[in-house]
Coordinates of C-alpha atoms in Angstrom, one line a residue:
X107 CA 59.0 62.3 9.7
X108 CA 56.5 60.1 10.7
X109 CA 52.8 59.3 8.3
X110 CA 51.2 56.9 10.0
X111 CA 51.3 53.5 12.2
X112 CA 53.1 50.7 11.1
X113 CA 49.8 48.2 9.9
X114 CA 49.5 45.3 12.3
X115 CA 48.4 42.0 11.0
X116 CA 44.7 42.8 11.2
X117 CA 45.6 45.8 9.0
X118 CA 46.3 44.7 5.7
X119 CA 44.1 44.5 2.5
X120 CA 42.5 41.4 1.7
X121 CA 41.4 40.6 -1.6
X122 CA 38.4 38.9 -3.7
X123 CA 39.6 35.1 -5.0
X124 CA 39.7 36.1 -8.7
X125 CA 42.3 39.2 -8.2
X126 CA 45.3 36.8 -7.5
X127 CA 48.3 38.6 -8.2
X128 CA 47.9 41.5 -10.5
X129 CA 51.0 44.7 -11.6
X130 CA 49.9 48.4 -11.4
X131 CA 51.6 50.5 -13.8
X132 CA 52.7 54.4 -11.8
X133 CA 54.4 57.0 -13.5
X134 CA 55.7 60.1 -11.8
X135 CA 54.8 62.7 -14.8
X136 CA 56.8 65.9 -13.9
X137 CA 58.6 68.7 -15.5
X138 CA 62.5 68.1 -16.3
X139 CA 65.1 69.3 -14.0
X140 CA 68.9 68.8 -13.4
X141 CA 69.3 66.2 -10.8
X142 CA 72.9 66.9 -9.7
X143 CA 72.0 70.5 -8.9
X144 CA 70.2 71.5 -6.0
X145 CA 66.2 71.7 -6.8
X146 CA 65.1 75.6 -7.6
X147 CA 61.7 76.9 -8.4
X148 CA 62.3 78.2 -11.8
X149 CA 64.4 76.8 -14.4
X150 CA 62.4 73.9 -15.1
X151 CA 61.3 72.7 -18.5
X152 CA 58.6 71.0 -20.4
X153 CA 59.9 69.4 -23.7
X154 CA 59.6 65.3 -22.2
X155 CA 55.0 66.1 -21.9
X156 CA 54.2 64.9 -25.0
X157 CA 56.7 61.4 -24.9
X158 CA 53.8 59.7 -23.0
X159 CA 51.9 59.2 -26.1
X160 CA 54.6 56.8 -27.3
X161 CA 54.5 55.1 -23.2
X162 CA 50.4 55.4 -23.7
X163 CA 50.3 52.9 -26.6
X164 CA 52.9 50.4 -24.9
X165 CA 50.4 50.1 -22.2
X166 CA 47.4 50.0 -24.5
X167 CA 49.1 47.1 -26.4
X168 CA 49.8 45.2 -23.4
X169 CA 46.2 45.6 -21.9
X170 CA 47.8 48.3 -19.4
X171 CA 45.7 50.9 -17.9
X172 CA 48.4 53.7 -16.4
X173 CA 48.2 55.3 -13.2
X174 CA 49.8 58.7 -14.4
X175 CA 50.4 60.9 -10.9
X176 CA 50.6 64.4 -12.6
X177 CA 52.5 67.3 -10.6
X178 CA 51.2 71.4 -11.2
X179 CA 54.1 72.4 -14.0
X180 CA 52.4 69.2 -16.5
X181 CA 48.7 69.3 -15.8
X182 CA 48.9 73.4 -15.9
X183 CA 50.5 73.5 -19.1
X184 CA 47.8 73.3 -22.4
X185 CA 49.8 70.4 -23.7
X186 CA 49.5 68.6 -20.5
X187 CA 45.6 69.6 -19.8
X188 CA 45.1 68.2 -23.3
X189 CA 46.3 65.0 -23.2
X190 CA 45.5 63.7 -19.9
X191 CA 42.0 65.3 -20.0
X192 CA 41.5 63.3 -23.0
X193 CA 43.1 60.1 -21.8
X194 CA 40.8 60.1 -18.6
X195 CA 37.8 61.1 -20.5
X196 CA 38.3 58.1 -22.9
X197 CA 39.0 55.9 -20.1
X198 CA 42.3 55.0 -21.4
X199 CA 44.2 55.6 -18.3
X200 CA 43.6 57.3 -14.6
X201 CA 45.1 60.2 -13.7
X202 CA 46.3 61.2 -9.7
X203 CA 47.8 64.0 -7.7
X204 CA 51.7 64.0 -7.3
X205 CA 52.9 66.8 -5.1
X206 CA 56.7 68.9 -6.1
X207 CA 55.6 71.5 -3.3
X208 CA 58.6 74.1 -4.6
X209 CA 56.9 74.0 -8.1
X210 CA 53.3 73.9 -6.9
X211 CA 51.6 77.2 -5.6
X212 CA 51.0 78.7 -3.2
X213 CA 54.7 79.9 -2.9
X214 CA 55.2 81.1 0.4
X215 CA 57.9 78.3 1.6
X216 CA 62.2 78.7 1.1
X217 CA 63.0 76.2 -1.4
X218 CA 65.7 74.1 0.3
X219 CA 66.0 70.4 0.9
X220 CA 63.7 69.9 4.0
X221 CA 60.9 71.7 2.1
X222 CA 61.4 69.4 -1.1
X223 CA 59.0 67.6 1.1
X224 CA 55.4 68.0 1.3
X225 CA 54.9 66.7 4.8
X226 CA 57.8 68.7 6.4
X227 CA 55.9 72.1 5.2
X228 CA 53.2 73.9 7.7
X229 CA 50.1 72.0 7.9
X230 CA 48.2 74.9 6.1
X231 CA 50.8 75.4 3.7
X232 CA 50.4 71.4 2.6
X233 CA 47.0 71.5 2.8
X234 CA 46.4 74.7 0.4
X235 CA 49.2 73.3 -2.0
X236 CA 47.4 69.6 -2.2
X237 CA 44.2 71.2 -2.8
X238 CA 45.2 73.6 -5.2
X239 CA 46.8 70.3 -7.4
X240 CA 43.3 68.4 -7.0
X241 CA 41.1 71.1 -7.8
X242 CA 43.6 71.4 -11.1
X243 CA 43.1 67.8 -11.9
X244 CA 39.8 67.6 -11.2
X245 CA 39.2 70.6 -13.6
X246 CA 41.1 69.2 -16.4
X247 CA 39.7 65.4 -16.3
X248 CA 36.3 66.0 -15.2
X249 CA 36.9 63.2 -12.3
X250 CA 37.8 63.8 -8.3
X251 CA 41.3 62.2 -8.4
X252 CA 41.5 59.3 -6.3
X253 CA 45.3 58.3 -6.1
X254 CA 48.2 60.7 -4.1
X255 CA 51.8 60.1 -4.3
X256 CA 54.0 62.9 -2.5
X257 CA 57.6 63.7 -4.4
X258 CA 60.2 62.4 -3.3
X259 CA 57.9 60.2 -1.7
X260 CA 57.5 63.4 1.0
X261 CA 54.9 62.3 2.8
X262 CA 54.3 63.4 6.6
X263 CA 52.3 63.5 9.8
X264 CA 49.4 65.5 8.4
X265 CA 49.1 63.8 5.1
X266 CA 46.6 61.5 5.8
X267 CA 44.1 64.2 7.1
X268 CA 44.3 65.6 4.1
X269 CA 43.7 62.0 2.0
X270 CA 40.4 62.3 4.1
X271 CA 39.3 65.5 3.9
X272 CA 39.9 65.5 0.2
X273 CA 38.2 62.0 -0.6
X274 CA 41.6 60.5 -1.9
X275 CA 41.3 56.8 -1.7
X276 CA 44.6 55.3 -2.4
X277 CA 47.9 56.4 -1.7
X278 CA 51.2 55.0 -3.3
X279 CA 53.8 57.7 -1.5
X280 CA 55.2 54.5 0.6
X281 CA 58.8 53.3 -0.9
X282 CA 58.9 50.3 1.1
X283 CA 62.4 49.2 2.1
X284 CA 63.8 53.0 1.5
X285 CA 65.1 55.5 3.8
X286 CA 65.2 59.5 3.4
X287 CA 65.7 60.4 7.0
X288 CA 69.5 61.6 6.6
X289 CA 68.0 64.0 3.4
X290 CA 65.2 65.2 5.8
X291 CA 62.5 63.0 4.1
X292 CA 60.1 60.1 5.7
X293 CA 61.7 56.2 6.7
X294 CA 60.4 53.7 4.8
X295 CA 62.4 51.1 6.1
X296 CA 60.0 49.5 8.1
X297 CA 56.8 49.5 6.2
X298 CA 55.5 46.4 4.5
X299 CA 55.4 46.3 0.3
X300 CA 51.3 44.6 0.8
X301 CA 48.4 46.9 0.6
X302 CA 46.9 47.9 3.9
X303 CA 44.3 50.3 5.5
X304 CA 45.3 53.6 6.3
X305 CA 41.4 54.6 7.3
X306 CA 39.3 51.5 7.4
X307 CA 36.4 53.7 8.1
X308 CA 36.7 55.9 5.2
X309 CA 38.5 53.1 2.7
X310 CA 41.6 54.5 2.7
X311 CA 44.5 52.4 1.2
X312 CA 48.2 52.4 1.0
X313 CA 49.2 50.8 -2.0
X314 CA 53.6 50.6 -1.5
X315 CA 55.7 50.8 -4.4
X316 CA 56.9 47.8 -5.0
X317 CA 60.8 47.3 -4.0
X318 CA 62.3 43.3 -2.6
X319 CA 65.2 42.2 -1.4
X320 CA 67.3 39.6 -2.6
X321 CA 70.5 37.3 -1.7
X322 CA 70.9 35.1 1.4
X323 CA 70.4 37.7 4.0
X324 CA 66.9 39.4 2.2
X325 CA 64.5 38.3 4.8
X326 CA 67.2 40.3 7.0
X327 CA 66.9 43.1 5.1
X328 CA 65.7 45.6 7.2
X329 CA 67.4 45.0 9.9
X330 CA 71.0 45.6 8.0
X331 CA 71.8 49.7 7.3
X332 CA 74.0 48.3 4.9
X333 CA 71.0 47.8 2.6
X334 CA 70.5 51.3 2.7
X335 CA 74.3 52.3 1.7
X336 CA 75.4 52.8 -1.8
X337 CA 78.9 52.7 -3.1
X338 CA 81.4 50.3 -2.4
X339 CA 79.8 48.2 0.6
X340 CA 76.6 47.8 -1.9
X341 CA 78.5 46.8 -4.5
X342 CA 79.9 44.2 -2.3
X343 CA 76.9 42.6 -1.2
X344 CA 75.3 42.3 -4.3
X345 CA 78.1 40.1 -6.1
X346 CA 78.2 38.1 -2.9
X347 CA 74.8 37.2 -3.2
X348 CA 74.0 38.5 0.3
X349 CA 71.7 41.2 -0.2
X350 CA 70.3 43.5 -2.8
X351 CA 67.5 45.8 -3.2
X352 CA 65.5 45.9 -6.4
X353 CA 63.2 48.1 -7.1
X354 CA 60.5 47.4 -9.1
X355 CA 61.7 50.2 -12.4
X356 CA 63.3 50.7 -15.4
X357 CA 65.7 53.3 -13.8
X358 CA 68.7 51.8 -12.8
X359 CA 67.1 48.4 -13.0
X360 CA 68.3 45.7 -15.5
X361 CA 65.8 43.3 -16.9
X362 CA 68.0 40.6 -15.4
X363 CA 67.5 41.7 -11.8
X364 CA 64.1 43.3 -12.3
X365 CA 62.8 39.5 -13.0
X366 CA 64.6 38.4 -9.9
X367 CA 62.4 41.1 -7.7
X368 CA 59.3 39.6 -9.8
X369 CA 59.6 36.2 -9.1
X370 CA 60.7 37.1 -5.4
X371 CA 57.3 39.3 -5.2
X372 CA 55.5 36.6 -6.4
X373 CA 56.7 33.8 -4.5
X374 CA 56.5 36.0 -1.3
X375 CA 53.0 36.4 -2.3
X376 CA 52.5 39.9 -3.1
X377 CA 49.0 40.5 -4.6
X378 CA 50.1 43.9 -6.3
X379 CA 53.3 44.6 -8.0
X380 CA 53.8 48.6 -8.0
X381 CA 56.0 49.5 -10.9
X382 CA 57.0 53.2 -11.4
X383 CA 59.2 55.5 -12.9
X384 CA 59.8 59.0 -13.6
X385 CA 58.0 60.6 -17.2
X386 CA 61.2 62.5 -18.1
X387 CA 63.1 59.2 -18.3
X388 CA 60.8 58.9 -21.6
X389 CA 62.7 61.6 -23.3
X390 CA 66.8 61.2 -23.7
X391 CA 68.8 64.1 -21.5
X392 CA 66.1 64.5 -18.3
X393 CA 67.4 61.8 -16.4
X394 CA 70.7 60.2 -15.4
X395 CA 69.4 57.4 -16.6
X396 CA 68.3 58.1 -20.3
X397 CA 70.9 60.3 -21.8
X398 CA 70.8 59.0 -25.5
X399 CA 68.4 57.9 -28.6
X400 CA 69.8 54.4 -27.5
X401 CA 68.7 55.2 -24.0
X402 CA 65.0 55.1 -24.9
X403 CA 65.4 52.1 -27.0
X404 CA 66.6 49.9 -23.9
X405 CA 63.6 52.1 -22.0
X406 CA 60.8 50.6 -23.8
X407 CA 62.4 47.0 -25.0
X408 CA 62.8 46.5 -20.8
X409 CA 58.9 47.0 -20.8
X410 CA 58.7 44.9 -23.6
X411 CA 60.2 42.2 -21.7
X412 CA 59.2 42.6 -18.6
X413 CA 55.2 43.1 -19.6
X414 CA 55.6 39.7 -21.8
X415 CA 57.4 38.2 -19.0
X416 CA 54.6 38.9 -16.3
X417 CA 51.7 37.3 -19.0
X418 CA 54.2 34.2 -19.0
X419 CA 54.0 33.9 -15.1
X420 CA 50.2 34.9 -15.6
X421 CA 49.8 38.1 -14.1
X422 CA 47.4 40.6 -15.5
X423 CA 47.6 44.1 -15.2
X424 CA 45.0 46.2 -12.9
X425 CA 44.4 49.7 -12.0
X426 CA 42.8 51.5 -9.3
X427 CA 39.3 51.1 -10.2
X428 CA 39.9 47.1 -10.7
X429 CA 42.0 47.3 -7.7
X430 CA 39.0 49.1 -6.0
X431 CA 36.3 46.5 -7.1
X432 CA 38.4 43.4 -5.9
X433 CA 39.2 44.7 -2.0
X434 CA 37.3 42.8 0.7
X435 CA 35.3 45.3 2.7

């Protein structure tokens, strides 16, 4: 599955002196499902909507304005409509388009693992489904939603067409330094974590989640599939200090190595730091990664310290609109 060109040189964002280097705050927010299971249309639930009011006033004490990238199941449910209708309207945080396809209608596709990807669907069938979750957010924010991230990071050939048709300005689908092409999904493993131009013409930007690579071979790190293995051979890297991927999250990510990808973002010069993770994860039981009370604790006292850790190095938060004031045109 290709999206679009690797950027050339000439390609990439260039920002104003004063920006410097600056961390963007994403959330996936999304309806709960089992994540060992294969993904199904129905049998989803909704009990995590309300646990971003608790992630809401984190951000708010830190000077944090959240990107929250809503999928159909949240922003159509009254809870959901509520409080990210309110958030936007107070200007508290900015609200984007994130695409399930197999929960968002119109139904017409089989739900199976290709399909869990918005750009392997018919170009029709991607276009009515995209425009159907804009017109939602839209509707419930009073705002045209600026920001697009695919699930599962599903972007695909005709995706961009549809950023400019719709007047979508930014896009954060790219998981630099991952690849889905054995699932069926897009090859990140090539794209660069900077922000570039997708459409010069029509201001269209890629802005990469944010994942590094550390250990003696990192600035090898695409060109070694062992980088893309789990498991044993992983395992053995990473205590050898050849090569690890980190990911810029709270999922999976210990504060310990999540400061390593910081400083290694920041020494490599990145202007924007993408952070994300997924809104069930804010809730114990939704994700393999929060399964108890004590779960959430360690959720929020890693944002604790990594938020106080990136004042200490100096770098301020931004969002899309700050982001979208400070780009060189």
């Amino acid at each position: 599955m290709t999206f679009a060109r690797l950027p050339g040189k000439d390609d990439f964002v260039r920002f104003s002196p004063e920006f410097g280097q600056r961390y963007l705050v994403t959330v996936d927010v999304e309806e709960e499902f089992d994540w060992t299971r294969p993904i199904e249309r129905e049998g989803y639930s909704l009990e995590a909507v309300e646990a971003i009011t608790d992630f809401q006033k984190l951000c708010e004490d830190y000077g944090v304005t959240p990107l929250y990238l809503v999928d159909w199941p949240v922003i159509s449910d009254p809870r959901g409509r509520e409080i990210y209708g309110a958030l936007v309207r107070e200007g508290r945080a900015e609200v984007g388009i994130q695409l399930h396809p197999w929960v968002n209608p119109p139904f017409e596709e089989e739900v199976n693992q290709r399909n869990t990807y918005a750009g392997n669907l018919p170009k029709e069938l991607e276009r009515a489904k995209f425009f159907k979750r804009r017109d939602a957010i839209a509707e419930v924010t009073g705002k045209q939603p600026i920001a697009y991230r695919a699930g599962r990071y599903g972007i695909g050939g005709e995706t961009l067409n549809l950023l400019r048709e719709a007047g979508v300005l930014y896009d954060t689908s790219v998981r630099a330094n991952f690849d889905y092409s054995k699932a069926e999904g897009p090859d990140f493993s090539q794209y660069p974590l900077e922000p570039y131009w997708l459409d010069r013409k029509l201001g269209i930007v890629e802005l990469p989640v944010t994942s590094v690579y550390w250990g003696l071979l990192r600035r090898q790190g695409t060109l070694f599939p062992l980088a893309q293995m789990a498991g044993v051979t992983k395992s053995l890297m990473a205590r050898g200090r050849l090569l690890e991927r980190i990911s810029l999250t709270p999922e999976g990510i210990s504060i310990d190595e999540v400061v390593r990808g910081i400083d290694i973002a920041l020494d490599d010069g990145l202007p924007v730091l993408n952070f994300s993770f997924h809104s069930p994860s804010l809730k114990p039981g939704y994700t393999p990664y929060v399964r108890k009370d004590e779960d959430v604790t360690a959720f929020y006292d890693w944002w604790h310290h990594v938020l106080s850790y990136l004042a200490q190095r100096g770098v301020k938060p931004t969002s899309i609109a700050d982001i979208d004031a400070n780009i060189l045109r």
